[in-house]
Amino acid sequence: MRLRETDTVIFSSSVIPGNENSVQRLMDTMYRKGATVINYKMMDVHAGGHAKQEDIKLMLALFKPKYYVPIEGNHFLLRENAKVAYSMGWDEEHVFVVDNGQVMEFWKDGGELTKEKVPSDYIFVDGLGVGDVSQVVLRDRKVLAEDGMVIAIVQIEKRTGKLVGNPDIISRGFIFMKEHRDLIDQTRNEIKKVLVDHNPKSEADPKAIREKIREEVGTFLFKKIERRPMILPVIIEV
């Protein structure tokens, strides 16, 4: 394709998520050639990539399929698509509205939907692992990507739970510690408050202390800067 300064290129569809950079590079190339580029953000030129009712009717009239199976869409859209086939004379036994993973069986004289289903969920590939990324891992990665992580290292007496020394705070992807010393000091004080509330007459419970620190520090930081980093308390008993 050769473009001249007198040419106009119309992008009549919206950009599919994930293709933004490649589409932008294409538009930049066209601008460098001197062409005029119009997209859906500049003018009402958007045209959907999916067939309209009349397009479906034309397809059915041309191909006259024995079976019709609408695809790509939620159940509501599939049902509406099937109604077009019904209006063209196809009966329900030859129009299948299928959910993801549902199995269809065909033989010489007919076909039907079965109750059998095959796995159809997303499968995540992570390095050499295939399908072994849990929702917990994905949630943690989302938190880390958005708000970072705060590690609180605390030494306590094993018997009483009393604080030994000062809590150590480490930030990764949350704040630059040298520029937020006041916030770090205030966070240390919040941790100290948690340990002061601990009953010295009972034996220390590291698990309960960790949960309390995670809850109190998370609440404190959100009140201060409205961010929710992952809080990882590390309890060292001495």
GROMACS .gro file of C-alpha atoms in nm:
model
  238
    1MET     CA    1   0.000   0.000   0.000
    2ARG     CA    2   0.133   0.341  -0.096
    3LEU     CA    3   0.004   0.649   0.082
    4ARG     CA    4   0.007   1.005  -0.047
    5GLU     CA    5  -0.061   1.335   0.124
    6THR     CA    6  -0.404   1.346  -0.041
    7ASP     CA    7  -0.510   1.011   0.113
    8THR     CA    8  -0.739   0.971   0.414
    9VAL     CA    9  -0.735   0.656   0.627
   10ILE     CA   10  -1.033   0.577   0.854
   11PHE     CA   11  -0.992   0.341   1.150
   12SER     CA   12  -1.357   0.238   1.184
   13SER     CA   13  -1.310   0.008   1.485
   14SER     CA   14  -1.199   0.067   1.842
   15VAL     CA   15  -0.861  -0.068   1.950
   16ILE     CA   16  -0.864  -0.417   2.099
   17PRO     CA   17  -0.705  -0.407   2.449
   18GLY     CA   18  -0.343  -0.514   2.420
   19ASN     CA   19  -0.301  -0.386   2.063
   20GLU     CA   20  -0.271  -0.017   2.153
   21ASN     CA   21   0.102   0.014   2.084
   22SER     CA   22   0.097  -0.164   1.747
   23VAL     CA   23  -0.204   0.039   1.627
   24GLN     CA   24  -0.040   0.362   1.741
   25ARG     CA   25   0.280   0.275   1.553
   26LEU     CA   26   0.074   0.211   1.240
   27MET     CA   27  -0.100   0.547   1.275
   28ASP     CA   28   0.235   0.720   1.327
   29THR     CA   29   0.367   0.564   1.005
   30MET     CA   30   0.063   0.693   0.815
   31TYR     CA   31   0.109   1.041   0.957
   32ARG     CA   32   0.475   1.037   0.851
   33LYS     CA   33   0.358   0.965   0.496
   34GLY     CA   34   0.143   1.277   0.515
   35ALA     CA   35  -0.193   1.099   0.512
   36THR     CA   36  -0.493   1.216   0.712
   37VAL     CA   37  -0.597   0.964   0.977
   38ILE     CA   38  -0.944   0.953   1.134
   39ASN     CA   39  -1.040   0.722   1.420
   40TYR     CA   40  -1.343   0.659   1.641
   41LYS     CA   41  -1.220   0.907   1.903
   42MET     CA   42  -1.220   1.193   1.652
   43MET     CA   43  -1.547   1.117   1.474
   44ASP     CA   44  -1.843   0.880   1.497
   45VAL     CA   45  -1.702   0.627   1.251
   46HIS     CA   46  -1.708   0.316   1.470
   47ALA     CA   47  -1.838   0.006   1.295
   48GLY     CA   48  -1.867  -0.313   1.499
   49GLY     CA   49  -1.683  -0.619   1.380
   50HIS     CA   50  -1.980  -0.844   1.456
   51ALA     CA   51  -2.249  -0.927   1.203
   52LYS     CA   52  -2.586  -0.751   1.219
   53GLN     CA   53  -2.917  -0.936   1.183
   54GLU     CA   54  -2.939  -0.877   0.810
   55ASP     CA   55  -2.583  -1.005   0.765
   56ILE     CA   56  -2.674  -1.325   0.952
   57LYS     CA   57  -2.988  -1.369   0.742
   58LEU     CA   58  -2.785  -1.330   0.424
   59MET     CA   59  -2.531  -1.586   0.542
   60LEU     CA   60  -2.805  -1.836   0.629
   61ALA     CA   61  -2.975  -1.781   0.294
   62LEU     CA   62  -2.652  -1.835   0.103
   63PHE     CA   63  -2.514  -2.138   0.290
   64LYS     CA   64  -2.837  -2.305   0.407
   65PRO     CA   65  -2.659  -2.499   0.686
   66LYS     CA   66  -2.823  -2.806   0.839
   67TYR     CA   67  -2.711  -2.694   1.187
   68TYR     CA   68  -2.654  -2.345   1.321
   69VAL     CA   69  -2.438  -2.274   1.628
   70PRO     CA   70  -2.398  -1.908   1.736
   71ILE     CA   71  -2.059  -1.840   1.895
   72GLU     CA   72  -1.865  -1.564   2.073
   73GLY     CA   73  -2.092  -1.378   2.309
   74ASN     CA   74  -2.271  -1.406   2.640
   75HIS     CA   75  -2.575  -1.632   2.668
   76PHE     CA   76  -2.817  -1.348   2.603
   77LEU     CA   77  -2.648  -1.259   2.273
   78LEU     CA   78  -2.629  -1.623   2.165
   79ARG     CA   79  -3.004  -1.660   2.228
   80GLU     CA   80  -3.081  -1.346   2.028
   81ASN     CA   81  -2.859  -1.475   1.748
   82ALA     CA   82  -3.046  -1.806   1.748
   83LYS     CA   83  -3.379  -1.621   1.713
   84VAL     CA   84  -3.260  -1.492   1.375
   85ALA     CA   85  -3.222  -1.852   1.256
   86TYR     CA   86  -3.568  -1.939   1.391
   87SER     CA   87  -3.714  -1.647   1.196
   88MET     CA   88  -3.554  -1.789   0.880
   89GLY     CA   89  -3.725  -2.126   0.926
   90TRP     CA   90  -3.470  -2.328   1.123
   91ASP     CA   91  -3.621  -2.538   1.402
   92GLU     CA   92  -3.482  -2.568   1.754
   93GLU     CA   93  -3.347  -2.918   1.690
   94HIS     CA   94  -3.100  -2.773   1.440
   95VAL     CA   95  -2.996  -2.459   1.630
   96PHE     CA   96  -2.765  -2.512   1.928
   97VAL     CA   97  -2.699  -2.247   2.192
   98VAL     CA   98  -2.390  -2.382   2.365
   99ASP     CA   99  -2.217  -2.276   2.688
  100ASN     CA  100  -1.838  -2.278   2.713
  101GLY     CA  101  -1.713  -2.635   2.748
  102GLN     CA  102  -2.045  -2.796   2.663
  103VAL     CA  103  -2.012  -3.096   2.430
  104MET     CA  104  -2.210  -3.140   2.109
  105GLU     CA  105  -2.243  -3.478   1.941
  106PHE     CA  106  -2.318  -3.531   1.572
  107TRP     CA  107  -2.386  -3.849   1.380
  108LYS     CA  108  -2.511  -3.930   1.032
  109ASP     CA  109  -2.877  -3.859   1.099
  110GLY     CA  110  -2.866  -3.586   1.362
  111GLY     CA  111  -2.697  -3.410   1.648
  112GLU     CA  112  -2.761  -3.300   2.005
  113LEU     CA  113  -2.624  -3.116   2.305
  114THR     CA  114  -2.497  -3.342   2.581
  115LYS     CA  115  -2.468  -3.289   2.956
  116GLU     CA  116  -2.095  -3.356   2.933
  117LYS     CA  117  -1.858  -3.064   2.981
  118VAL     CA  118  -1.486  -3.026   2.924
  119PRO     CA  119  -1.260  -2.781   3.116
  120SER     CA  120  -1.281  -2.439   2.953
  121ASP     CA  121  -1.142  -2.200   3.213
  122TYR     CA  122  -0.837  -1.983   3.153
  123ILE     CA  123  -0.507  -2.166   3.188
  124PHE     CA  124  -0.220  -1.946   3.304
  125VAL     CA  125   0.134  -2.023   3.192
  126ASP     CA  126   0.397  -1.908   3.441
  127GLY     CA  127   0.752  -1.994   3.340
  128LEU     CA  128   0.763  -2.371   3.313
  129GLY     CA  129   0.441  -2.409   3.510
  130VAL     CA  130   0.116  -2.458   3.321
  131GLY     CA  131  -0.216  -2.415   3.499
  132ASP     CA  132  -0.066  -2.411   3.847
  133VAL     CA  133  -0.106  -2.039   3.927
  134SER     CA  134  -0.369  -2.010   4.200
  135GLN     CA  135  -0.606  -1.719   4.258
  136VAL     CA  136  -0.418  -1.640   4.580
  137VAL     CA  137  -0.093  -1.597   4.387
  138LEU     CA  138  -0.262  -1.377   4.127
  139ARG     CA  139  -0.420  -1.164   4.399
  140ASP     CA  140  -0.084  -1.120   4.574
  141ARG     CA  141   0.086  -1.020   4.249
  142LYS     CA  142  -0.186  -0.764   4.181
  143VAL     CA  143  -0.138  -0.610   4.526
  144LEU     CA  144   0.241  -0.604   4.485
  145ALA     CA  145   0.212  -0.446   4.140
  146GLU     CA  146  -0.027  -0.173   4.254
  147ASP     CA  147   0.091  -0.079   4.604
  148GLY     CA  148   0.413  -0.266   4.679
  149MET     CA  149   0.511  -0.438   5.000
  150VAL     CA  150   0.606  -0.345   5.357
  151ILE     CA  151   0.803  -0.592   5.569
  152ALA     CA  152   0.793  -0.543   5.946
  153ILE     CA  153   1.066  -0.734   6.131
  154VAL     CA  154   0.997  -0.758   6.504
  155GLN     CA  155   1.192  -0.929   6.782
  156ILE     CA  156   0.995  -1.037   7.088
  157GLU     CA  157   1.061  -1.229   7.407
  158LYS     CA  158   0.935  -1.581   7.351
  159ARG     CA  159   0.764  -1.612   7.688
  160THR     CA  160   0.603  -1.270   7.730
  161GLY     CA  161   0.579  -1.128   7.379
  162LYS     CA  162   0.757  -0.813   7.495
  163LEU     CA  163   0.928  -0.611   7.222
  164VAL     CA  164   1.306  -0.637   7.203
  165GLY     CA  165   1.466  -0.333   7.039
  166ASN     CA  166   1.302  -0.133   6.761
  167PRO     CA  167   1.091  -0.285   6.482
  168ASP     CA  168   1.271  -0.282   6.147
  169ILE     CA  169   1.072  -0.161   5.845
  170ILE     CA  170   1.157  -0.251   5.485
  171SER     CA  171   0.966  -0.105   5.189
  172ARG     CA  172   0.967  -0.250   4.837
  173GLY     CA  173   0.764  -0.075   4.568
  174PHE     CA  174   0.568   0.122   4.829
  175ILE     CA  175   0.766   0.433   4.928
  176PHE     CA  176   1.127   0.550   4.909
  177MET     CA  177   1.218   0.520   5.275
  178LYS     CA  178   1.477   0.800   5.282
  179GLU     CA  179   1.211   1.047   5.170
  180HIS     CA  180   0.944   0.926   5.416
  181ARG     CA  181   1.127   0.886   5.745
  182ASP     CA  182   0.836   1.036   5.940
  183LEU     CA  183   0.594   0.778   5.801
  184ILE     CA  184   0.838   0.497   5.880
  185ASP     CA  185   0.875   0.619   6.239
  186GLN     CA  186   0.498   0.645   6.279
  187THR     CA  187   0.461   0.291   6.144
  188ARG     CA  188   0.712   0.167   6.402
  189ASN     CA  189   0.505   0.332   6.674
  190GLU     CA  190   0.191   0.155   6.549
  191ILE     CA  191   0.372  -0.178   6.578
  192LYS     CA  192   0.485  -0.092   6.931
  193LYS     CA  193   0.124  -0.020   7.027
  194VAL     CA  194   0.024  -0.368   6.911
  195LEU     CA  195   0.289  -0.529   7.130
  196VAL     CA  196   0.209  -0.313   7.432
  197ASP     CA  197  -0.148  -0.443   7.419
  198HIS     CA  198  -0.023  -0.800   7.439
  199ASN     CA  199  -0.099  -0.965   7.773
  200PRO     CA  200   0.240  -1.025   7.944
  201LYS     CA  201   0.090  -1.296   8.169
  202SER     CA  202   0.018  -1.527   7.878
  203GLU     CA  203   0.268  -1.694   7.649
  204ALA     CA  204   0.332  -1.507   7.324
  205ASP     CA  205   0.133  -1.618   7.021
  206PRO     CA  206   0.340  -1.526   6.710
  207LYS     CA  207   0.054  -1.603   6.471
  208ALA     CA  208  -0.188  -1.372   6.654
  209ILE     CA  209   0.079  -1.101   6.676
  210ARG     CA  210   0.146  -1.125   6.301
  211GLU     CA  211  -0.223  -1.090   6.218
  212LYS     CA  212  -0.263  -0.796   6.454
  213ILE     CA  213   0.038  -0.615   6.307
  214ARG     CA  214  -0.085  -0.679   5.953
  215GLU     CA  215  -0.430  -0.542   6.036
  216GLU     CA  216  -0.318  -0.236   6.235
  217VAL     CA  217  -0.034  -0.133   6.004
  218GLY     CA  218  -0.251  -0.181   5.695
  219THR     CA  219  -0.528   0.036   5.842
  220PHE     CA  220  -0.278   0.301   5.955
  221LEU     CA  221  -0.106   0.330   5.615
  222PHE     CA  222  -0.435   0.354   5.429
  223LYS     CA  223  -0.549   0.637   5.656
  224LYS     CA  224  -0.220   0.816   5.597
  225ILE     CA  225  -0.175   0.784   5.220
  226GLU     CA  226  -0.474   0.579   5.095
  227ARG     CA  227  -0.267   0.290   4.965
  228ARG     CA  228  -0.284  -0.076   5.061
  229PRO     CA  229   0.059  -0.239   5.037
  230MET     CA  230   0.107  -0.604   5.122
  231ILE     CA  231   0.208  -0.620   5.491
  232LEU     CA  232   0.449  -0.902   5.581
  233PRO     CA  233   0.523  -0.917   5.956
  234VAL     CA  234   0.827  -1.127   6.048
  235ILE     CA  235   0.830  -1.231   6.415
  236ILE     CA  236   1.161  -1.340   6.566
  237GLU     CA  237   1.138  -1.498   6.911
  238VAL     CA  238   1.441  -1.457   7.137
   0.00000   0.00000   0.00000
